[in-house]
Amino acid sequence: MNIWVTEDQTENLRISFRVKTILDHAESKFQKCDIYDTFDFGRLMMLDNVVMLTERDEFFYHEMIAHVPLTVHPRPKRVLVIGGGDGGTIREVARHSEVEDITIVEIDKMVVDMSRKHLPFVACGFDDPRVTLHIADGIRFIQEQKNAWDIILIDSTDPVAFAEGLFHSDFYTSVREALTENGILVAQTEFPLLSRNLIRDIFSSLNQVFPVSRMYLAPVPTYPTGLWSFGFASKGPDPLRDFNVQRAAALAGKLKYYTGDTHRHALTIPPFIRELLP
Ligand code: SAM
């Protein structure tokens, strides 16, 4: 069998996986979802032909979106995840015993259902008793939240269609109002090697809306260019100054990528990216 599946990552860049088995296909009013078993990367979820995650490399992204803010906030009790319907981000948040409430707001129930059916290694995140799932638009949901969340994680698709508003300054203002006193926002912010104008705009907005804003980086081999960025913004905590080494050490042995050293290294921004930041 010689079946290949391809994502057009940009107009001029593609990634292809050789497929062992086509596992499932579903469509919702928002998007279509395909699940494959691939030779080198295990199970693969695509939404509208864009790679969301693979079994082999999802840990880079999910560990980094969760553990950087969770080792920086002084008392993280209430965590809100917007997007992230596969469950990988909440799986990582749930490793922190001091967190009491994990709420996830995913717009598309189909993503949760497909993940539960085919991707147990990430969907296990939904099994934690502290997790509450809302099927709703995160942009609307956040507008009704005031002073409610210690950490908000934006685990979204790319800034198109119903996810586009998650990258706008108005949305970041609503997030700031939804955060408690020492609140932290972390958002996935795309690939700095090629998405340069987008990165400039996102970080300029974060810088205007929050007193503290920083970028950090992680490899995600199956995302465009392999080098991914995250926006960290807060009402006070700084990911370098306020990093809790003991909390990071307590995760040792449970994770594949995140450590205290990874944390510091991720926040070291090389010159070709530094020049995009305010
Ligand atoms: N890590 C992935 C990436 O960067 O490619 C993202 C994974 S996760 C599956 C992204 C989720 O965000 C999708 O399931 C999508 O339905 C959800 N999403 C997009 N826009 C949303 C919105 N406005 N409100 C809530 N969820 C949203």
PDB file of C-alpha atoms and ligand atoms in Angstrom:
ATOM      1  CA  MET A   1       0.000   0.000   0.000  1.00  0.00           C
ATOM      2  CA  ASN A   2       1.377   3.391  -0.946  1.00  0.00           C
ATOM      3  CA  ILE A   3      -1.097   5.990   0.348  1.00  0.00           C
ATOM      4  CA  TRP A   4       0.185   9.460   1.206  1.00  0.00           C
ATOM      5  CA  VAL A   5      -1.619  12.353   2.895  1.00  0.00           C
ATOM      6  CA  THR A   6      -0.402  15.913   2.381  1.00  0.00           C
ATOM      7  CA  GLU A   7      -0.908  19.241   4.124  1.00  0.00           C
ATOM      8  CA  ASP A   8      -0.236  22.393   2.099  1.00  0.00           C
ATOM      9  CA  GLN A   9       1.473  24.228   4.950  1.00  0.00           C
ATOM     10  CA  THR A  10       1.917  27.416   2.911  1.00  0.00           C
ATOM     11  CA  GLU A  11       1.511  28.153  -0.804  1.00  0.00           C
ATOM     12  CA  ASN A  12       5.052  26.854  -1.306  1.00  0.00           C
ATOM     13  CA  LEU A  13       5.560  24.258   1.396  1.00  0.00           C
ATOM     14  CA  ARG A  14       4.032  20.822   1.974  1.00  0.00           C
ATOM     15  CA  ILE A  15       4.359  17.967   4.449  1.00  0.00           C
ATOM     16  CA  SER A  16       3.387  14.405   3.517  1.00  0.00           C
ATOM     17  CA  PHE A  17       2.915  11.289   5.624  1.00  0.00           C
ATOM     18  CA  ARG A  18       2.840   7.731   4.335  1.00  0.00           C
ATOM     19  CA  VAL A  19      -0.375   6.189   5.655  1.00  0.00           C
ATOM     20  CA  LYS A  20      -0.777   2.642   7.014  1.00  0.00           C
ATOM     21  CA  THR A  21      -4.555   2.918   7.508  1.00  0.00           C
ATOM     22  CA  ILE A  22      -7.246   5.528   6.891  1.00  0.00           C
ATOM     23  CA  LEU A  23      -9.127   5.315  10.187  1.00  0.00           C
ATOM     24  CA  ASP A  24     -12.034   7.757  10.011  1.00  0.00           C
ATOM     25  CA  HIS A  25     -13.579  10.838   8.393  1.00  0.00           C
ATOM     26  CA  ALA A  26     -16.270  13.159   9.813  1.00  0.00           C
ATOM     27  CA  GLU A  27     -17.734  16.555   8.973  1.00  0.00           C
ATOM     28  CA  SER A  28     -19.371  19.163  11.182  1.00  0.00           C
ATOM     29  CA  LYS A  29     -20.801  22.577  10.349  1.00  0.00           C
ATOM     30  CA  PHE A  30     -17.366  23.997  11.245  1.00  0.00           C
ATOM     31  CA  GLN A  31     -14.806  21.726   9.562  1.00  0.00           C
ATOM     32  CA  LYS A  32     -13.906  18.239   8.432  1.00  0.00           C
ATOM     33  CA  CYS A  33     -11.799  15.842  10.441  1.00  0.00           C
ATOM     34  CA  ASP A  34      -9.616  12.981   9.198  1.00  0.00           C
ATOM     35  CA  ILE A  35      -7.778  10.429  11.294  1.00  0.00           C
ATOM     36  CA  TYR A  36      -4.967   8.293   9.868  1.00  0.00           C
ATOM     37  CA  ASP A  37      -2.483   5.775  11.156  1.00  0.00           C
ATOM     38  CA  THR A  38       0.856   6.773   9.630  1.00  0.00           C
ATOM     39  CA  PHE A  39       4.149   4.913   9.367  1.00  0.00           C
ATOM     40  CA  ASP A  40       6.539   7.255  11.186  1.00  0.00           C
ATOM     41  CA  PHE A  41       4.267   9.478  13.299  1.00  0.00           C
ATOM     42  CA  GLY A  42       1.557   7.054  14.480  1.00  0.00           C
ATOM     43  CA  ARG A  43      -1.985   8.409  14.636  1.00  0.00           C
ATOM     44  CA  LEU A  44      -2.564  11.740  12.904  1.00  0.00           C
ATOM     45  CA  MET A  45      -5.529  14.119  13.266  1.00  0.00           C
ATOM     46  CA  MET A  46      -6.172  16.668  10.517  1.00  0.00           C
ATOM     47  CA  LEU A  47      -8.839  19.390  10.512  1.00  0.00           C
ATOM     48  CA  ASP A  48      -9.594  20.770   7.042  1.00  0.00           C
ATOM     49  CA  ASN A  49      -6.385  19.063   5.820  1.00  0.00           C
ATOM     50  CA  VAL A  50      -4.233  20.819   8.427  1.00  0.00           C
ATOM     51  CA  VAL A  51      -2.207  18.720  10.899  1.00  0.00           C
ATOM     52  CA  MET A  52      -3.518  19.180  14.454  1.00  0.00           C
ATOM     53  CA  LEU A  53      -1.426  16.553  16.130  1.00  0.00           C
ATOM     54  CA  THR A  54       0.420  13.300  15.680  1.00  0.00           C
ATOM     55  CA  GLU A  55       0.978  10.581  18.238  1.00  0.00           C
ATOM     56  CA  ARG A  56       4.765  10.836  17.829  1.00  0.00           C
ATOM     57  CA  ASP A  57       5.298  14.564  18.396  1.00  0.00           C
ATOM     58  CA  GLU A  58       2.216  15.982  20.211  1.00  0.00           C
ATOM     59  CA  PHE A  59       4.113  16.089  23.522  1.00  0.00           C
ATOM     60  CA  PHE A  60       6.288  19.035  22.476  1.00  0.00           C
ATOM     61  CA  TYR A  61       3.288  21.308  21.965  1.00  0.00           C
ATOM     62  CA  HIS A  62       1.050  20.100  24.805  1.00  0.00           C
ATOM     63  CA  GLU A  63       3.778  20.063  27.450  1.00  0.00           C
ATOM     64  CA  MET A  64       4.992  23.518  26.488  1.00  0.00           C
ATOM     65  CA  ILE A  65       1.609  25.256  26.252  1.00  0.00           C
ATOM     66  CA  ALA A  66       0.704  23.999  29.755  1.00  0.00           C
ATOM     67  CA  HIS A  67       3.794  23.741  31.960  1.00  0.00           C
ATOM     68  CA  VAL A  68       5.396  27.123  31.268  1.00  0.00           C
ATOM     69  CA  PRO A  69       2.465  29.107  32.762  1.00  0.00           C
ATOM     70  CA  LEU A  70       1.724  26.469  35.417  1.00  0.00           C
ATOM     71  CA  THR A  71       5.250  26.696  36.832  1.00  0.00           C
ATOM     72  CA  VAL A  72       5.129  30.531  36.847  1.00  0.00           C
ATOM     73  CA  HIS A  73       1.716  31.407  38.369  1.00  0.00           C
ATOM     74  CA  PRO A  74       2.003  31.741  42.201  1.00  0.00           C
ATOM     75  CA  ARG A  75      -1.209  29.768  42.985  1.00  0.00           C
ATOM     76  CA  PRO A  76      -2.822  28.258  39.858  1.00  0.00           C
ATOM     77  CA  LYS A  77      -6.275  27.021  40.934  1.00  0.00           C
ATOM     78  CA  ARG A  78      -8.564  27.747  37.985  1.00  0.00           C
ATOM     79  CA  VAL A  79      -7.432  27.046  34.408  1.00  0.00           C
ATOM     80  CA  LEU A  80      -9.470  27.744  31.255  1.00  0.00           C
ATOM     81  CA  VAL A  81      -8.534  26.196  27.895  1.00  0.00           C
ATOM     82  CA  ILE A  82     -10.059  27.612  24.693  1.00  0.00           C
ATOM     83  CA  GLY A  83      -9.919  25.183  21.750  1.00  0.00           C
ATOM     84  CA  GLY A  84      -7.853  22.078  22.464  1.00  0.00           C
ATOM     85  CA  GLY A  85     -10.726  19.666  21.784  1.00  0.00           C
ATOM     86  CA  ASP A  86      -8.335  16.739  21.311  1.00  0.00           C
ATOM     87  CA  GLY A  87      -7.635  16.768  25.097  1.00  0.00           C
ATOM     88  CA  GLY A  88      -3.812  16.973  25.005  1.00  0.00           C
ATOM     89  CA  THR A  89      -3.541  20.348  26.739  1.00  0.00           C
ATOM     90  CA  ILE A  90      -5.913  19.453  29.582  1.00  0.00           C
ATOM     91  CA  ARG A  91      -4.000  16.161  30.035  1.00  0.00           C
ATOM     92  CA  GLU A  92      -0.908  18.241  30.826  1.00  0.00           C
ATOM     93  CA  VAL A  93      -2.760  20.804  33.011  1.00  0.00           C
ATOM     94  CA  ALA A  94      -4.168  17.913  35.058  1.00  0.00           C
ATOM     95  CA  ARG A  95      -0.629  16.879  36.118  1.00  0.00           C
ATOM     96  CA  HIS A  96      -0.652  19.863  38.512  1.00  0.00           C
ATOM     97  CA  SER A  97      -2.343  18.795  41.746  1.00  0.00           C
ATOM     98  CA  GLU A  98      -2.839  22.387  42.987  1.00  0.00           C
ATOM     99  CA  VAL A  99      -5.234  23.060  40.060  1.00  0.00           C
ATOM    100  CA  GLU A 100      -8.839  22.642  41.255  1.00  0.00           C
ATOM    101  CA  ASP A 101     -10.894  23.527  38.155  1.00  0.00           C
ATOM    102  CA  ILE A 102     -10.017  22.808  34.512  1.00  0.00           C
ATOM    103  CA  THR A 103     -12.605  24.160  32.089  1.00  0.00           C
ATOM    104  CA  ILE A 104     -12.328  23.626  28.333  1.00  0.00           C
ATOM    105  CA  VAL A 105     -14.351  25.569  25.741  1.00  0.00           C
ATOM    106  CA  GLU A 106     -14.204  23.876  22.335  1.00  0.00           C
ATOM    107  CA  ILE A 107     -16.408  25.106  19.487  1.00  0.00           C
ATOM    108  CA  ASP A 108     -16.723  21.756  17.711  1.00  0.00           C
ATOM    109  CA  LYS A 109     -18.003  18.635  19.518  1.00  0.00           C
ATOM    110  CA  MET A 110     -16.899  16.503  16.549  1.00  0.00           C
ATOM    111  CA  VAL A 111     -13.231  17.117  17.450  1.00  0.00           C
ATOM    112  CA  VAL A 112     -13.804  15.831  20.994  1.00  0.00           C
ATOM    113  CA  ASP A 113     -15.748  12.798  19.725  1.00  0.00           C
ATOM    114  CA  MET A 114     -13.129  11.877  17.097  1.00  0.00           C
ATOM    115  CA  SER A 115     -10.338  12.251  19.627  1.00  0.00           C
ATOM    116  CA  ARG A 116     -12.142  10.099  22.191  1.00  0.00           C
ATOM    117  CA  LYS A 117     -12.726   7.431  19.551  1.00  0.00           C
ATOM    118  CA  HIS A 118      -9.257   7.303  17.992  1.00  0.00           C
ATOM    119  CA  LEU A 119      -6.705   9.234  20.070  1.00  0.00           C
ATOM    120  CA  PRO A 120      -6.871   7.890  23.658  1.00  0.00           C
ATOM    121  CA  PHE A 121      -3.324   9.118  24.374  1.00  0.00           C
ATOM    122  CA  VAL A 122      -4.598  12.743  24.303  1.00  0.00           C
ATOM    123  CA  ALA A 123      -8.338  12.269  24.954  1.00  0.00           C
ATOM    124  CA  CYS A 124      -7.435  10.767  28.369  1.00  0.00           C
ATOM    125  CA  GLY A 125      -7.279  14.433  29.442  1.00  0.00           C
ATOM    126  CA  PHE A 126     -11.101  14.437  29.586  1.00  0.00           C
ATOM    127  CA  ASP A 127     -11.105  11.658  32.211  1.00  0.00           C
ATOM    128  CA  ASP A 128      -9.857  13.893  35.039  1.00  0.00           C
ATOM    129  CA  PRO A 129     -12.732  14.692  37.473  1.00  0.00           C
ATOM    130  CA  ARG A 130     -11.674  18.383  37.642  1.00  0.00           C
ATOM    131  CA  VAL A 131     -12.436  18.838  33.896  1.00  0.00           C
ATOM    132  CA  THR A 132     -15.639  20.534  32.645  1.00  0.00           C
ATOM    133  CA  LEU A 133     -16.259  20.669  28.888  1.00  0.00           C
ATOM    134  CA  HIS A 134     -18.367  23.402  27.230  1.00  0.00           C
ATOM    135  CA  ILE A 135     -19.144  23.161  23.528  1.00  0.00           C
ATOM    136  CA  ALA A 136     -19.173  26.872  22.669  1.00  0.00           C
ATOM    137  CA  ASP A 137     -17.343  29.654  20.868  1.00  0.00           C
ATOM    138  CA  GLY A 138     -14.450  30.752  23.081  1.00  0.00           C
ATOM    139  CA  ILE A 139     -14.734  34.345  21.850  1.00  0.00           C
ATOM    140  CA  ARG A 140     -18.302  34.649  23.151  1.00  0.00           C
ATOM    141  CA  PHE A 141     -17.616  32.612  26.289  1.00  0.00           C
ATOM    142  CA  ILE A 142     -14.781  34.888  27.421  1.00  0.00           C
ATOM    143  CA  GLN A 143     -16.888  38.036  27.150  1.00  0.00           C
ATOM    144  CA  GLU A 144     -19.010  36.897  30.102  1.00  0.00           C
ATOM    145  CA  GLN A 145     -16.034  36.034  32.333  1.00  0.00           C
ATOM    146  CA  LYS A 146     -14.670  38.621  34.774  1.00  0.00           C
ATOM    147  CA  ASN A 147     -11.842  38.064  37.265  1.00  0.00           C
ATOM    148  CA  ALA A 148     -12.485  34.319  37.032  1.00  0.00           C
ATOM    149  CA  TRP A 149      -9.412  32.434  35.776  1.00  0.00           C
ATOM    150  CA  ASP A 150      -5.793  32.194  36.987  1.00  0.00           C
ATOM    151  CA  ILE A 151      -4.531  30.850  33.664  1.00  0.00           C
ATOM    152  CA  ILE A 152      -6.123  30.951  30.202  1.00  0.00           C
ATOM    153  CA  LEU A 153      -4.621  28.798  27.430  1.00  0.00           C
ATOM    154  CA  ILE A 154      -5.556  29.393  23.788  1.00  0.00           C
ATOM    155  CA  ASP A 155      -5.032  26.071  21.998  1.00  0.00           C
ATOM    156  CA  SER A 156      -6.607  27.101  18.713  1.00  0.00           C
ATOM    157  CA  THR A 157      -6.456  26.296  15.051  1.00  0.00           C
ATOM    158  CA  ASP A 158      -4.729  28.767  12.682  1.00  0.00           C
ATOM    159  CA  PRO A 159      -6.163  32.317  12.468  1.00  0.00           C
ATOM    160  CA  VAL A 160      -8.810  31.619   9.834  1.00  0.00           C
ATOM    161  CA  ALA A 161     -12.647  31.433   9.950  1.00  0.00           C
ATOM    162  CA  PHE A 162     -14.048  30.954  13.482  1.00  0.00           C
ATOM    163  CA  ALA A 163     -10.531  30.936  15.040  1.00  0.00           C
ATOM    164  CA  GLU A 164      -9.466  34.283  13.548  1.00  0.00           C
ATOM    165  CA  GLY A 165     -10.916  36.395  16.367  1.00  0.00           C
ATOM    166  CA  LEU A 166      -8.775  34.493  18.889  1.00  0.00           C
ATOM    167  CA  PHE A 167      -5.729  36.416  17.590  1.00  0.00           C
ATOM    168  CA  HIS A 168      -7.217  39.941  17.870  1.00  0.00           C
ATOM    169  CA  SER A 169      -6.516  42.714  20.323  1.00  0.00           C
ATOM    170  CA  ASP A 170     -10.212  42.900  21.424  1.00  0.00           C
ATOM    171  CA  PHE A 171     -10.077  39.242  22.373  1.00  0.00           C
ATOM    172  CA  TYR A 172      -6.871  39.761  24.403  1.00  0.00           C
ATOM    173  CA  THR A 173      -8.620  42.613  26.241  1.00  0.00           C
ATOM    174  CA  SER A 174     -11.513  40.279  27.129  1.00  0.00           C
ATOM    175  CA  VAL A 175      -8.976  37.682  28.302  1.00  0.00           C
ATOM    176  CA  ARG A 176      -7.276  40.262  30.546  1.00  0.00           C
ATOM    177  CA  GLU A 177     -10.632  41.059  32.153  1.00  0.00           C
ATOM    178  CA  ALA A 178     -11.377  37.349  32.603  1.00  0.00           C
ATOM    179  CA  LEU A 179      -8.072  36.792  34.445  1.00  0.00           C
ATOM    180  CA  THR A 180      -7.569  37.110  38.212  1.00  0.00           C
ATOM    181  CA  GLU A 181      -4.954  39.360  39.814  1.00  0.00           C
ATOM    182  CA  ASN A 182      -1.790  37.451  38.821  1.00  0.00           C
ATOM    183  CA  GLY A 183      -3.431  35.971  35.740  1.00  0.00           C
ATOM    184  CA  ILE A 184      -1.500  34.503  32.803  1.00  0.00           C
ATOM    185  CA  LEU A 185      -2.492  34.003  29.168  1.00  0.00           C
ATOM    186  CA  VAL A 186      -0.601  31.590  26.919  1.00  0.00           C
ATOM    187  CA  ALA A 187      -1.605  31.291  23.264  1.00  0.00           C
ATOM    188  CA  GLN A 188      -0.206  29.321  20.371  1.00  0.00           C
ATOM    189  CA  THR A 189       1.180  31.997  18.042  1.00  0.00           C
ATOM    190  CA  GLU A 190       2.261  30.221  14.831  1.00  0.00           C
ATOM    191  CA  PHE A 191       5.671  29.906  13.137  1.00  0.00           C
ATOM    192  CA  PRO A 192       8.115  32.817  13.284  1.00  0.00           C
ATOM    193  CA  LEU A 193      10.282  31.752  10.352  1.00  0.00           C
ATOM    194  CA  LEU A 194       7.528  32.515   7.808  1.00  0.00           C
ATOM    195  CA  SER A 195       4.502  34.050   9.611  1.00  0.00           C
ATOM    196  CA  ARG A 196       6.437  37.220  10.319  1.00  0.00           C
ATOM    197  CA  ASN A 197       3.736  39.866   9.881  1.00  0.00           C
ATOM    198  CA  LEU A 198       1.252  37.857  11.902  1.00  0.00           C
ATOM    199  CA  ILE A 199       3.778  37.405  14.722  1.00  0.00           C
ATOM    200  CA  ARG A 200       4.532  41.155  14.707  1.00  0.00           C
ATOM    201  CA  ASP A 201       0.804  41.959  15.002  1.00  0.00           C
ATOM    202  CA  ILE A 202       0.083  39.401  17.725  1.00  0.00           C
ATOM    203  CA  PHE A 203       2.977  40.475  19.945  1.00  0.00           C
ATOM    204  CA  SER A 204       2.307  44.154  19.395  1.00  0.00           C
ATOM    205  CA  SER A 205      -1.301  43.574  20.605  1.00  0.00           C
ATOM    206  CA  LEU A 206      -0.201  41.482  23.612  1.00  0.00           C
ATOM    207  CA  ASN A 207       2.301  44.188  24.530  1.00  0.00           C
ATOM    208  CA  GLN A 208      -0.402  46.873  24.423  1.00  0.00           C
ATOM    209  CA  VAL A 209      -2.944  44.893  26.425  1.00  0.00           C
ATOM    210  CA  PHE A 210      -0.765  43.296  29.152  1.00  0.00           C
ATOM    211  CA  PRO A 211       1.983  44.689  31.410  1.00  0.00           C
ATOM    212  CA  VAL A 212       4.149  41.587  30.775  1.00  0.00           C
ATOM    213  CA  SER A 213       4.451  39.916  27.377  1.00  0.00           C
ATOM    214  CA  ARG A 214       7.041  37.456  26.128  1.00  0.00           C
ATOM    215  CA  MET A 215       7.499  34.834  23.431  1.00  0.00           C
ATOM    216  CA  TYR A 216       8.762  31.333  23.937  1.00  0.00           C
ATOM    217  CA  LEU A 217       9.639  28.647  21.403  1.00  0.00           C
ATOM    218  CA  ALA A 218       9.417  24.884  20.981  1.00  0.00           C
ATOM    219  CA  PRO A 219      10.081  22.405  18.218  1.00  0.00           C
ATOM    220  CA  VAL A 220       6.970  20.773  16.734  1.00  0.00           C
ATOM    221  CA  PRO A 221       8.343  18.683  13.854  1.00  0.00           C
ATOM    222  CA  THR A 222       5.045  18.275  11.971  1.00  0.00           C
ATOM    223  CA  TYR A 223       3.973  21.957  12.130  1.00  0.00           C
ATOM    224  CA  PRO A 224       5.120  24.359   9.384  1.00  0.00           C
ATOM    225  CA  THR A 225       8.915  24.933   9.546  1.00  0.00           C
ATOM    226  CA  GLY A 226       9.155  22.787  12.694  1.00  0.00           C
ATOM    227  CA  LEU A 227       9.710  25.754  15.032  1.00  0.00           C
ATOM    228  CA  TRP A 228       6.609  26.924  16.934  1.00  0.00           C
ATOM    229  CA  SER A 229       5.983  30.024  19.048  1.00  0.00           C
ATOM    230  CA  PHE A 230       3.809  30.721  22.088  1.00  0.00           C
ATOM    231  CA  GLY A 231       2.733  34.101  23.420  1.00  0.00           C
ATOM    232  CA  PHE A 232       2.981  34.498  27.203  1.00  0.00           C
ATOM    233  CA  ALA A 233       1.209  37.561  28.629  1.00  0.00           C
ATOM    234  CA  SER A 234       0.337  38.326  32.230  1.00  0.00           C
ATOM    235  CA  LYS A 235      -0.855  40.869  34.777  1.00  0.00           C
ATOM    236  CA  GLY A 236       2.465  40.540  36.636  1.00  0.00           C
ATOM    237  CA  PRO A 237       4.231  37.161  36.696  1.00  0.00           C
ATOM    238  CA  ASP A 238       7.299  36.949  34.479  1.00  0.00           C
ATOM    239  CA  PRO A 239       8.235  33.516  33.107  1.00  0.00           C
ATOM    240  CA  LEU A 240      11.962  34.017  33.790  1.00  0.00           C
ATOM    241  CA  ARG A 241      11.869  35.881  37.115  1.00  0.00           C
ATOM    242  CA  ASP A 242       8.934  34.021  38.719  1.00  0.00           C
ATOM    243  CA  PHE A 243       9.677  30.509  37.496  1.00  0.00           C
ATOM    244  CA  ASN A 244       9.091  27.959  40.319  1.00  0.00           C
ATOM    245  CA  VAL A 245      11.995  25.516  40.032  1.00  0.00           C
ATOM    246  CA  GLN A 246      10.517  23.104  42.613  1.00  0.00           C
ATOM    247  CA  ARG A 247       7.251  22.838  40.704  1.00  0.00           C
ATOM    248  CA  ALA A 248       9.172  22.062  37.496  1.00  0.00           C
ATOM    249  CA  ALA A 249      11.325  19.497  39.345  1.00  0.00           C
ATOM    250  CA  ALA A 250       8.161  17.775  40.651  1.00  0.00           C
ATOM    251  CA  LEU A 251       7.268  16.931  37.023  1.00  0.00           C
ATOM    252  CA  ALA A 252      10.578  15.115  36.442  1.00  0.00           C
ATOM    253  CA  GLY A 253      10.195  11.604  35.103  1.00  0.00           C
ATOM    254  CA  LYS A 254       6.610  12.217  33.919  1.00  0.00           C
ATOM    255  CA  LEU A 255       7.340  14.284  30.802  1.00  0.00           C
ATOM    256  CA  LYS A 256       9.178  13.847  27.503  1.00  0.00           C
ATOM    257  CA  TYR A 257      10.287  17.442  26.760  1.00  0.00           C
ATOM    258  CA  TYR A 258       9.575  20.055  29.451  1.00  0.00           C
ATOM    259  CA  THR A 259      12.166  20.536  32.221  1.00  0.00           C
ATOM    260  CA  GLY A 260      13.480  23.583  34.070  1.00  0.00           C
ATOM    261  CA  ASP A 261      16.268  23.795  31.479  1.00  0.00           C
ATOM    262  CA  THR A 262      13.783  23.579  28.586  1.00  0.00           C
ATOM    263  CA  HIS A 263      11.778  26.369  30.231  1.00  0.00           C
ATOM    264  CA  ARG A 264      14.740  28.789  30.366  1.00  0.00           C
ATOM    265  CA  HIS A 265      15.979  27.824  26.921  1.00  0.00           C
ATOM    266  CA  ALA A 266      12.504  28.296  25.343  1.00  0.00           C
ATOM    267  CA  LEU A 267      12.456  31.917  26.536  1.00  0.00           C
ATOM    268  CA  THR A 268      15.800  32.710  24.893  1.00  0.00           C
ATOM    269  CA  ILE A 269      14.784  34.357  21.638  1.00  0.00           C
ATOM    270  CA  PRO A 270      17.315  34.407  18.771  1.00  0.00           C
ATOM    271  CA  PRO A 271      17.962  37.665  16.850  1.00  0.00           C
ATOM    272  CA  PHE A 272      15.980  36.731  13.711  1.00  0.00           C
ATOM    273  CA  ILE A 273      12.854  36.462  15.877  1.00  0.00           C
ATOM    274  CA  ARG A 274      13.723  39.145  18.439  1.00  0.00           C
ATOM    275  CA  GLU A 275      13.497  41.729  15.661  1.00  0.00           C
ATOM    276  CA  LEU A 276       9.748  40.953  15.273  1.00  0.00           C
ATOM    277  CA  LEU A 277       8.949  41.724  18.912  1.00  0.00           C
ATOM    278  CA  PRO A 278       8.057  45.145  20.395  1.00  0.00           C
TER     279      PRO A 278
HETATM  280  N1  SAM B   1      -2.460  22.213  18.531  1.00  0.00           N
HETATM  281  C1  SAM B   1      -3.235  22.444  17.388  1.00  0.00           C
HETATM  282  C2  SAM B   1      -2.605  23.321  16.345  1.00  0.00           C
HETATM  283  O1  SAM B   1      -1.959  24.304  16.661  1.00  0.00           O
HETATM  284  O2  SAM B   1      -2.740  22.976  15.189  1.00  0.00           O
HETATM  285  C3  SAM B   1      -4.572  22.876  17.755  1.00  0.00           C
HETATM  286  C4  SAM B   1      -5.321  21.714  18.259  1.00  0.00           C
HETATM  287  S1  SAM B   1      -6.943  21.910  18.777  1.00  0.00           S
HETATM  288  C5  SAM B   1      -7.613  20.522  17.905  1.00  0.00           C
HETATM  289  C6  SAM B   1      -7.625  23.347  18.006  1.00  0.00           C
HETATM  290  C7  SAM B   1      -9.104  23.457  18.298  1.00  0.00           C
HETATM  291  O3  SAM B   1      -9.490  24.821  18.392  1.00  0.00           O
HETATM  292  C8  SAM B   1      -9.997  22.856  17.213  1.00  0.00           C
HETATM  293  O4  SAM B   1     -10.619  21.706  17.715  1.00  0.00           O
HETATM  294  C9  SAM B   1     -11.020  23.962  16.899  1.00  0.00           C
HETATM  295  O5  SAM B   1     -12.328  23.466  16.698  1.00  0.00           O
HETATM  296  C10 SAM B   1     -10.878  24.838  18.148  1.00  0.00           C
HETATM  297  N2  SAM B   1     -11.319  26.229  17.960  1.00  0.00           N
HETATM  298  C11 SAM B   1     -11.012  27.052  16.929  1.00  0.00           C
HETATM  299  N3  SAM B   1     -11.631  28.242  17.085  1.00  0.00           N
HETATM  300  C12 SAM B   1     -12.328  28.168  18.263  1.00  0.00           C
HETATM  301  C13 SAM B   1     -13.169  29.085  18.966  1.00  0.00           C
HETATM  302  N4  SAM B   1     -13.426  30.299  18.486  1.00  0.00           N
HETATM  303  N5  SAM B   1     -13.690  28.681  20.149  1.00  0.00           N
HETATM  304  C14 SAM B   1     -13.440  27.444  20.653  1.00  0.00           C
HETATM  305  N6  SAM B   1     -12.670  26.530  20.008  1.00  0.00           N
HETATM  306  C15 SAM B   1     -12.115  26.889  18.830  1.00  0.00           C
END
